[in-house]
mmCIF file of C-alpha atoms in Angstrom:
data_model
loop_
_atom_site.group_PDB
_atom_site.id
_atom_site.type_symbol
_atom_site.label_atom_id
_atom_site.label_comp_id
_atom_site.label_asym_id
_atom_site.label_seq_id
_atom_site.Cartn_x
_atom_site.Cartn_y
_atom_site.Cartn_z
ATOM 1 C CA MET A 1 101.733 105.878 97.133
ATOM 2 C CA GLY A 2 101.377 102.147 96.766
ATOM 3 C CA VAL A 3 102.209 99.793 93.958
ATOM 4 C CA SER A 4 98.615 99.777 92.723
ATOM 5 C CA ASP A 5 98.580 103.596 92.517
ATOM 6 C CA ALA A 6 101.857 103.595 90.595
ATOM 7 C CA PHE A 7 100.566 100.909 88.224
ATOM 8 C CA LEU A 8 97.327 102.781 87.635
ATOM 9 C CA GLY A 9 99.231 106.009 87.033
ATOM 10 C CA GLY A 10 101.523 104.313 84.530
ATOM 11 C CA LEU A 11 98.605 102.662 82.773
ATOM 12 C CA LEU A 12 96.784 105.978 82.553
ATOM 13 C CA THR A 13 99.889 107.616 81.072
ATOM 14 C CA VAL A 14 100.050 104.949 78.355
ATOM 15 C CA VAL A 15 96.326 105.274 77.592
ATOM 16 C CA PHE A 16 96.628 109.059 77.285
ATOM 17 C CA ALA A 17 99.670 108.680 74.990
ATOM 18 C CA ILE A 18 97.716 106.329 72.716
ATOM 19 C CA LEU A 19 94.771 108.727 72.660
ATOM 20 C CA ASP A 20 97.134 111.598 71.769
ATOM 21 C CA ILE A 21 98.591 109.598 68.875
ATOM 22 C CA LEU A 22 95.084 108.827 67.603
ATOM 23 C CA LYS A 23 94.143 112.513 67.809
ATOM 24 C CA TRP A 24 97.168 113.523 65.720
ATOM 25 C CA LEU A 25 96.551 110.781 63.153
ATOM 26 C CA VAL A 26 92.966 111.968 62.674
ATOM 27 C CA ILE A 27 94.067 115.609 62.423
ATOM 28 C CA LEU A 28 96.762 114.755 59.847
ATOM 29 C CA SER A 29 94.323 112.630 57.881
ATOM 30 C CA ALA A 30 91.769 115.454 57.777
ATOM 31 C CA VAL A 31 94.346 118.038 56.694
ATOM 32 C CA ILE A 32 95.798 115.785 54.005
ATOM 33 C CA SER A 33 92.313 115.046 52.658
ATOM 34 C CA TRP A 34 91.910 118.758 51.865
ATOM 35 C CA LEU A 35 95.051 118.723 49.702
ATOM 36 C CA ASN A 36 93.940 116.135 47.125
ATOM 37 C CA PRO A 37 96.746 113.669 47.941
ATOM 38 C CA ASP A 38 98.144 110.928 45.744
ATOM 39 C CA PRO A 39 96.383 107.737 46.939
ATOM 40 C CA ARG A 40 99.512 105.679 46.121
ATOM 41 C CA ASN A 41 101.641 107.669 48.565
ATOM 42 C CA PRO A 42 102.623 105.379 51.479
ATOM 43 C CA ILE A 43 101.949 108.097 54.065
ATOM 44 C CA VAL A 44 98.460 108.690 52.678
ATOM 45 C CA GLN A 45 97.810 104.936 52.641
ATOM 46 C CA PHE A 46 99.008 104.582 56.240
ATOM 47 C CA LEU A 47 96.827 107.464 57.447
ATOM 48 C CA TYR A 48 93.805 106.044 55.637
ATOM 49 C CA ARG A 49 94.343 102.534 57.052
ATOM 50 C CA ALA A 50 94.903 103.907 60.564
ATOM 51 C CA THR A 51 91.959 106.306 60.712
ATOM 52 C CA GLU A 52 89.269 104.869 58.466
ATOM 53 C CA PRO A 53 88.220 102.074 60.879
ATOM 54 C CA LEU A 54 87.854 104.702 63.614
ATOM 55 C CA LEU A 55 85.919 107.225 61.541
ATOM 56 C CA ARG A 56 83.677 104.862 59.556
ATOM 57 C CA PRO A 57 81.160 104.251 62.402
ATOM 58 C CA LEU A 58 80.864 107.995 62.976
ATOM 59 C CA ARG A 59 80.273 108.556 59.260
ATOM 60 C CA ARG A 60 77.383 106.111 59.433
ATOM 61 C CA LEU A 61 75.867 108.094 62.308
ATOM 62 C CA LEU A 62 76.220 111.429 60.528
ATOM 63 C CA PRO A 63 76.601 110.908 56.766
ATOM 64 C CA ALA A 64 77.998 113.768 54.684
ATOM 65 C CA ARG A 65 74.870 113.838 52.515
ATOM 66 C CA ARG A 66 72.914 115.030 55.568
ATOM 67 C CA THR A 67 75.400 117.764 56.455
ATOM 68 C CA GLY A 68 75.793 119.496 53.131
ATOM 69 C CA GLY A 69 78.703 117.333 52.010
ATOM 70 C CA ILE A 70 80.869 118.130 55.032
ATOM 71 C CA ASP A 71 82.419 115.196 56.881
ATOM 72 C CA PHE A 72 82.126 115.887 60.599
ATOM 73 C CA SER A 73 83.478 112.483 61.659
ATOM 74 C CA PRO A 74 86.991 113.782 62.556
ATOM 75 C CA ILE A 75 85.468 116.467 64.780
ATOM 76 C CA LEU A 76 83.166 113.941 66.434
ATOM 77 C CA PHE A 77 86.089 111.577 66.981
ATOM 78 C CA LEU A 78 88.201 114.313 68.573
ATOM 79 C CA LEU A 79 85.303 115.271 70.862
ATOM 80 C CA LEU A 80 84.896 111.628 71.836
ATOM 81 C CA ILE A 81 88.612 111.403 72.696
ATOM 82 C CA LEU A 82 88.355 114.580 74.789
ATOM 83 C CA PHE A 83 85.376 113.117 76.633
ATOM 84 C CA ILE A 84 87.246 109.861 77.351
ATOM 85 C CA GLU A 85 90.289 111.755 78.621
ATOM 86 C CA ALA A 86 88.196 113.983 80.896
ATOM 87 C CA PHE A 87 86.186 111.022 82.161
ATOM 88 C CA LEU A 88 89.284 108.960 82.999
ATOM 89 C CA SER A 89 91.026 111.912 84.612
ATOM 90 C CA ARG A 90 88.126 112.694 86.882
ATOM 91 C CA LEU A 91 87.322 109.054 87.587
ATOM 92 C CA LEU A 92 90.844 108.203 88.680
ATOM 93 C CA ALA A 93 91.810 111.503 90.291
ATOM 94 C CA ARG A 94 89.524 111.111 93.278
ATOM 95 C CA PRO A 95 89.123 108.186 95.636
ATOM 96 C CA MET A 96 86.410 105.755 94.688
ATOM 97 C CA ARG A 97 83.425 105.440 97.024
ATOM 98 C CA ILE A 98 81.663 102.148 97.412
ATOM 99 C CA PHE A 99 78.220 103.517 98.254
#
């Protein structure tokens, strides 16, 4: 195992950790939204500021008015994260071929 393999492995570990944190933030935000939270609560404000920029583009693609008032953006975001993780795992797990 060379230095480049170790670097790539470390980088992939950091990327997966960031993706895991994003998944949990979106899950917490979705669960808290069901509980009618106090918008002045600092935790609620943090979750909103952390997840809203990620979910807003997905809400534009699939607005709640088209889906019976249900916001599917957290589910779409989690599926997107799962796709990215699977893609990176498979891309970097096997040797790259030039042709």
